[in-house]
Amino acid sequence: MSAPVAPEATAAALLRRPQLWLVPTILTGLLALLLSLLYMGGIVNPQADLDDLPIALVDEDAGQPPPRQQQNLGAQITAAIAADPAGGKAGWRVLTRAQAQDQLDSGKVYGALVVPADFTDSVTALTTSGATRRPALTVLTNPGKGSLGSSLASQITTQAAHRASESLGRQLTAAAGAQAAPTAKLLLADPVEVVTRVGHPIGAHSGLGLTAFYYTLLLVLAGFMGGNVISNGVDTALGYADNEIGPWHTRRPTVPINRTQTLLLKMAMTAGITLLSTALVLLACVVVLGMDASHLPLLWVYSYCAALAVGLGVQAINAAFGGIGQLVSMFVFIVLGLPSSGATVPLQAVPGFYRFLSHFEPMRQLSDGVRAILYFDARGDAGLTRSWIMIAVGTVLALLFGFAMTAYYDRKGHKRLTPQPA
């Protein structure tokens, strides 16, 4: 006599079970809340969070001090600007012109304010008949540091230049006295012109300094998604996960293998497949879309190592956490990485929590290296050396953590699944 067949459940009946709703509702709500707080919290008010943005301050003024003054006007202006760091928003660096250019070219500063060599002479000439042109202060931008960072630096330096002009205007107006013509008084009230120039040019196909961020994001996604696809594919092929495509469902015979050997297999496949994925990323960005990029061999090697470090990290996390590993790795590499990368909003303009994350979050480490290769002639002091070190550290940590956890599980006899018959 055959056993009775249990009736099939219906959606209407299952929807009335509170326990079915509990876990998905809590997890989905928490994810929505955390993502909103983390992403918007990093960019919602960069002006208020801005603190010590590195900006160069250069005094090239070679003029003699005006009568009854010990310093020329360039020295007076730079001293006043450096003493008043725009309410803490600017981290002024008093440098020579050569030093400032070097720091612009290595991405160490977001911009510069330059007092020209003839500044004192051209200002004092305004009160005489020998004036030939309006004095000028030069604001240098650094688009390689990103459009927002360069814009913030430009705003700060421009405001500082205008304040200096107004201060000089008051002195000149007082010196001219009441006999000055109305037109002359109008000129003397704001005597200095502010000229903005690009201090370190980047290519026209550089997304206004954003290609470094998006290219880094592609590398992280290639490692993250590739690692998860490989992990799921191996589990399916070895019979430890079901394969379901549309209405078709299969389950392969289980291949006896321990956790350590499974992780070794997944990491080896990640190392091989990442060669292809990073080559295709580079092909699409540079060849098909025309992204400005120099040092192509170095960029490809760096791209491979960066994506591989992420992929190995994903495999280690999945091996350690099992079913929730994909969620954990998403937070490690994507959710916490994006707002703390400093690639779109300068780290000096985000809350302290994100600055703390930036010391170890992978995306910040990788974006510095990509930016150095794309915009700053692959200079090591532009962030490339630190990025290579952090890639090596991340790879070693992934290997140690992953194999330590699988060895522990194997030693404790924690098998993944009960083998299924062929």
XYZ file of C-alpha atoms in Angstrom:
422
model
C 0.000 0.000 0.000
C 1.509 3.363 -1.059
C 1.954 6.170 1.433
C -0.525 9.068 1.214
C 0.677 12.051 -0.813
C 0.766 15.330 1.078
C -1.268 18.117 -0.563
C 0.681 20.900 -2.257
C 0.933 24.191 -0.384
C -0.595 27.337 -1.817
C 0.776 30.877 -1.775
C -2.359 32.140 -0.020
C -1.876 29.687 2.839
C 1.862 30.374 3.200
C 1.389 34.153 3.211
C -0.567 33.795 6.446
C 2.496 32.411 8.244
C 4.239 35.256 10.159
C 7.514 33.336 10.455
C 7.809 33.282 6.656
C 7.780 37.085 6.598
C 10.044 37.707 9.568
C 13.612 37.174 8.288
C 13.173 38.628 4.752
C 11.395 41.695 6.137
C 14.054 42.424 8.766
C 17.012 41.855 6.431
C 15.534 43.868 3.556
C 14.658 46.769 5.850
C 18.096 46.779 7.469
C 19.804 46.701 4.084
C 17.746 49.605 2.784
C 18.438 51.629 5.934
C 22.165 50.886 6.031
C 22.688 51.563 2.329
C 20.861 54.888 2.604
C 22.820 56.001 5.661
C 26.191 54.884 4.320
C 25.903 56.223 0.776
C 24.126 59.506 1.445
C 26.049 60.097 4.672
C 29.278 60.345 2.724
C 28.207 62.956 0.165
C 25.213 64.865 1.545
C 27.177 67.901 2.864
C 30.842 67.961 1.761
C 31.193 71.694 2.464
C 30.296 71.211 6.138
C 32.590 68.187 6.517
C 35.507 69.757 4.642
C 38.668 69.877 6.737
C 42.277 70.691 5.741
C 42.003 70.230 1.974
C 45.643 70.328 0.764
C 46.239 73.462 -1.341
C 49.577 74.979 -2.327
C 50.326 78.641 -1.611
C 53.133 80.174 -3.695
C 54.744 83.608 -3.325
C 56.926 84.556 -6.311
C 56.713 88.300 -5.655
C 60.180 89.827 -6.166
C 59.177 93.475 -5.688
C 60.609 95.805 -3.075
C 58.467 96.500 0.013
C 56.296 99.638 -0.255
C 57.387 102.709 1.741
C 57.278 102.274 5.531
C 56.621 98.502 5.170
C 59.011 95.647 5.907
C 57.546 93.078 3.477
C 56.394 93.267 -0.080
C 52.712 92.729 -0.806
C 53.134 89.114 -1.907
C 54.678 88.142 1.427
C 51.931 90.011 3.290
C 49.151 88.284 1.337
C 50.546 84.766 1.646
C 51.177 85.230 5.377
C 47.599 86.432 5.905
C 46.098 83.588 3.855
C 48.215 80.914 5.557
C 47.243 82.271 8.987
C 43.536 82.062 8.154
C 42.897 78.548 6.753
C 39.393 79.394 5.498
C 37.725 78.297 8.696
C 39.714 75.050 8.810
C 38.620 74.021 5.328
C 42.021 74.588 3.699
C 45.312 72.969 4.578
C 47.622 75.583 3.034
C 51.101 74.417 2.056
C 53.552 77.296 1.554
C 55.780 76.105 -1.303
C 58.013 77.350 -4.069
C 56.623 77.322 -7.603
C 58.624 74.204 -8.474
C 57.502 72.409 -5.322
C 53.883 73.338 -5.986
C 54.064 72.031 -9.555
C 55.603 68.782 -8.327
C 52.798 68.318 -5.827
C 50.201 69.109 -8.484
C 51.834 66.558 -10.796
C 51.836 63.895 -8.071
C 48.305 64.582 -6.849
C 49.385 65.704 -3.394
C 47.455 68.983 -3.602
C 44.040 69.795 -5.050
C 45.054 73.215 -6.353
C 47.330 76.208 -5.825
C 47.232 79.985 -5.391
C 50.196 81.784 -6.968
C 51.340 85.367 -6.352
C 53.319 86.458 -9.470
C 56.795 87.981 -9.430
C 55.657 91.517 -10.377
C 52.739 91.665 -7.961
C 53.983 94.442 -5.660
C 55.133 96.593 -8.586
C 51.844 96.232 -10.466
C 49.773 97.014 -7.348
C 51.730 100.135 -6.352
C 51.574 101.341 -9.971
C 47.787 101.584 -9.705
C 48.074 104.800 -7.673
C 50.332 106.377 -10.290
C 50.094 107.167 -13.972
C 52.380 104.230 -14.789
C 49.781 101.501 -14.452
C 49.626 99.357 -17.589
C 47.509 96.444 -16.423
C 45.534 95.146 -13.473
C 47.462 93.027 -10.936
C 46.557 89.333 -10.972
C 46.616 86.305 -8.674
C 46.604 82.889 -10.353
C 44.438 79.988 -9.192
C 45.706 76.604 -10.437
C 43.321 73.645 -10.532
C 44.115 69.939 -10.473
C 41.376 68.041 -12.364
C 43.254 64.786 -11.866
C 42.061 64.841 -8.247
C 38.435 64.700 -9.396
C 36.001 67.365 -10.474
C 34.530 67.931 -6.993
C 37.882 68.082 -5.199
C 39.342 70.447 -7.789
C 36.195 72.586 -7.618
C 36.321 72.824 -3.820
C 39.976 73.875 -3.960
C 39.195 76.426 -6.680
C 36.398 77.936 -4.576
C 38.642 78.227 -1.521
C 41.571 79.769 -3.414
C 39.336 82.158 -5.352
C 37.668 83.371 -2.156
C 41.078 83.823 -0.507
C 42.276 85.830 -3.507
C 39.202 88.080 -3.413
C 39.640 88.695 0.326
C 43.268 89.647 -0.310
C 42.160 91.995 -3.104
C 39.630 93.707 -0.849
C 42.242 94.125 1.879
C 44.686 95.691 -0.560
C 41.853 97.851 -1.905
C 41.242 99.389 1.470
C 44.945 100.227 1.811
C 45.152 101.741 -1.679
C 41.951 103.736 -1.257
C 43.226 105.189 2.025
C 46.573 106.051 0.409
C 44.907 107.708 -2.596
C 42.847 109.973 -0.367
C 39.839 112.075 -1.248
C 41.456 113.578 -4.344
C 41.194 110.286 -6.277
C 38.700 110.265 -9.162
C 35.524 108.168 -8.737
C 36.662 105.770 -11.467
C 40.014 105.296 -9.770
C 38.319 104.657 -6.429
C 36.156 101.975 -8.051
C 39.252 100.256 -9.435
C 41.174 100.561 -6.187
C 38.320 99.037 -4.153
C 38.965 95.633 -5.762
C 42.274 95.998 -7.579
C 43.352 92.388 -8.132
C 42.169 90.170 -10.963
C 41.835 86.425 -10.234
C 42.930 84.219 -13.143
C 42.106 80.497 -13.127
C 44.262 78.027 -15.021
C 44.730 74.270 -15.097
C 47.764 73.401 -12.990
C 48.013 69.764 -14.089
C 46.149 68.990 -17.335
C 44.521 65.615 -17.999
C 43.133 64.203 -21.223
C 39.831 65.237 -22.740
C 38.618 61.622 -22.497
C 39.169 61.428 -18.734
C 35.619 62.125 -17.596
C 36.656 65.365 -15.840
C 38.787 63.256 -13.512
C 36.141 60.560 -12.925
C 37.446 57.785 -15.178
C 39.794 56.671 -12.392
C 36.828 56.079 -10.076
C 34.700 54.247 -12.618
C 37.615 52.140 -13.830
C 38.361 51.172 -10.226
C 34.693 50.310 -9.719
C 34.858 48.059 -12.786
C 37.880 46.232 -11.355
C 36.174 45.736 -7.992
C 32.974 44.520 -9.658
C 34.957 42.196 -11.937
C 36.620 40.645 -8.902
C 33.459 40.600 -6.796
C 31.022 39.255 -9.366
C 33.597 36.968 -10.947
C 34.453 35.467 -7.569
C 30.802 34.779 -6.782
C 30.074 33.341 -10.227
C 33.079 31.027 -9.954
C 32.115 29.980 -6.424
C 28.546 29.149 -7.419
C 29.689 27.431 -10.616
C 32.136 25.182 -8.785
C 29.551 24.263 -6.130
C 27.077 23.358 -8.859
C 29.604 21.341 -10.866
C 30.707 19.387 -7.781
C 27.150 18.600 -6.716
C 27.009 20.853 -3.660
C 24.349 23.175 -5.123
C 21.343 22.760 -7.367
C 21.363 24.066 -10.913
C 18.043 25.633 -11.867
C 17.449 27.442 -15.167
C 13.819 28.330 -15.840
C 11.728 25.168 -15.391
C 14.766 22.879 -15.638
C 16.411 21.608 -12.487
C 19.452 19.368 -12.201
C 21.662 18.138 -9.402
C 25.010 16.614 -10.244
C 26.459 13.696 -8.278
C 28.437 14.968 -5.299
C 32.201 14.853 -5.719
C 33.873 13.973 -2.390
C 36.193 16.894 -1.594
C 37.008 18.752 1.591
C 36.644 22.484 2.149
C 40.338 23.317 1.808
C 40.653 21.627 -1.586
C 37.427 23.294 -2.730
C 38.783 26.717 -1.799
C 42.077 25.953 -3.544
C 40.149 25.007 -6.684
C 38.055 28.177 -6.595
C 41.074 30.428 -6.034
C 43.031 28.799 -8.852
C 40.089 29.284 -11.225
C 39.755 32.890 -10.051
C 43.410 33.522 -10.895
C 42.910 32.129 -14.396
C 39.557 33.659 -15.297
C 40.517 37.112 -13.966
C 43.145 37.287 -16.713
C 40.335 37.333 -19.263
C 37.945 39.621 -17.388
C 40.514 42.368 -16.749
C 41.740 42.186 -20.342
C 38.161 42.717 -21.536
C 37.676 45.637 -19.126
C 40.806 47.300 -20.516
C 39.763 46.533 -24.104
C 36.294 48.011 -23.620
C 37.458 51.159 -21.821
C 40.557 52.054 -23.826
C 40.058 50.562 -27.297
C 36.286 50.661 -27.745
C 35.368 53.765 -25.693
C 38.628 55.685 -26.141
C 39.402 56.391 -22.481
C 42.651 58.339 -22.075
C 45.236 55.977 -20.627
C 49.004 55.771 -20.748
C 51.310 53.064 -19.414
C 48.984 50.396 -20.840
C 51.115 47.330 -19.912
C 51.400 48.598 -16.334
C 47.678 49.408 -16.249
C 46.802 45.856 -17.342
C 49.131 44.217 -14.797
C 47.796 46.498 -12.066
C 44.199 45.819 -13.116
C 44.754 42.077 -12.974
C 46.395 42.164 -9.546
C 43.695 44.494 -8.169
C 40.770 42.406 -9.443
C 42.489 39.189 -8.362
C 42.956 40.492 -4.810
C 39.222 41.244 -4.669
C 38.318 37.854 -6.163
C 40.489 35.967 -3.691
C 38.953 37.967 -0.862
C 35.471 37.017 -2.058
C 36.420 33.321 -2.159
C 37.873 33.493 1.350
C 34.779 35.216 2.760
C 32.418 32.772 1.030
C 34.406 29.823 2.383
C 34.303 31.248 5.902
C 30.673 32.430 6.043
C 28.915 30.046 3.682
C 25.497 31.151 2.479
C 25.773 34.721 3.768
C 29.275 35.120 2.390
C 28.070 36.981 -0.691
C 26.293 39.522 1.508
C 29.358 39.946 3.731
C 31.691 40.420 0.765
C 29.248 42.906 -0.773
C 29.537 45.070 2.339
C 33.325 44.707 2.494
C 34.061 45.490 -1.149
C 31.097 47.567 -2.353
C 28.872 49.065 0.351
C 31.617 50.338 2.661
C 34.135 50.812 -0.140
C 32.301 53.307 -2.345
C 31.727 56.165 0.136
C 35.209 55.776 1.665
C 37.133 55.565 -1.607
C 37.856 59.305 -1.851
C 37.516 58.925 -5.620
C 34.484 61.190 -6.095
C 34.340 63.175 -2.840
C 37.741 64.032 -1.269
C 38.393 62.258 2.010
C 38.901 65.708 3.555
C 35.221 66.414 2.751
C 33.593 63.289 4.255
C 32.713 62.528 7.900
C 35.379 61.002 10.128
C 33.844 57.513 9.983
C 34.591 57.282 6.257
C 38.115 58.618 6.737
C 38.672 55.793 9.211
C 37.350 53.234 6.727
C 39.589 54.630 3.991
C 42.706 53.361 5.767
C 41.846 49.747 4.938
C 38.812 49.608 2.636
C 39.938 48.037 -0.677
C 38.367 50.523 -3.083
C 40.333 53.477 -1.720
C 43.606 51.537 -1.984
C 42.868 50.534 -5.585
C 41.564 53.918 -6.769
C 44.750 55.694 -5.665
C 46.806 53.414 -7.892
C 44.484 53.761 -10.881
C 44.488 57.562 -10.510
C 48.284 57.598 -10.365
C 48.569 55.536 -13.560
C 45.884 57.407 -15.525
C 46.576 61.006 -14.468
C 49.947 61.307 -12.723
C 52.395 59.476 -14.995
C 52.373 56.331 -12.802
C 54.390 58.062 -10.104
C 54.913 56.012 -6.982
C 54.502 59.030 -4.708
C 51.125 59.759 -6.330
C 49.687 56.725 -4.539
C 50.854 53.855 -6.751
C 53.474 52.517 -4.337
C 51.011 52.397 -1.456
C 48.432 50.709 -3.680
C 50.847 47.931 -4.658
C 51.654 47.366 -0.983
C 47.976 47.220 -0.019
C 47.183 44.818 -2.891
C 49.920 42.501 -1.619
C 48.685 42.806 1.968
C 45.083 42.141 0.897
C 46.066 39.069 -1.116
C 48.059 37.594 1.756
C 45.228 38.258 4.221
C 42.702 36.601 1.890
C 44.860 33.490 1.565
C 45.601 33.256 5.286
C 42.001 33.883 6.371
C 40.416 31.588 3.797
C 42.663 28.589 4.289
C 42.764 29.021 8.076
C 38.958 28.833 8.221
C 38.625 25.868 5.846
C 41.398 23.963 7.639
C 39.582 24.562 10.928
C 36.250 23.357 9.500
C 37.889 20.262 7.986
C 39.648 19.447 11.240
C 36.352 19.706 13.102
C 34.627 17.455 10.582
C 32.163 20.071 9.331
C 31.216 18.648 5.956
C 29.324 20.842 3.531
C 26.507 18.481 2.488
C 25.387 14.898 2.762
C 26.547 13.293 -0.509
C 23.740 12.595 -2.964
C 23.611 9.293 -4.910
C 24.477 9.310 -8.579
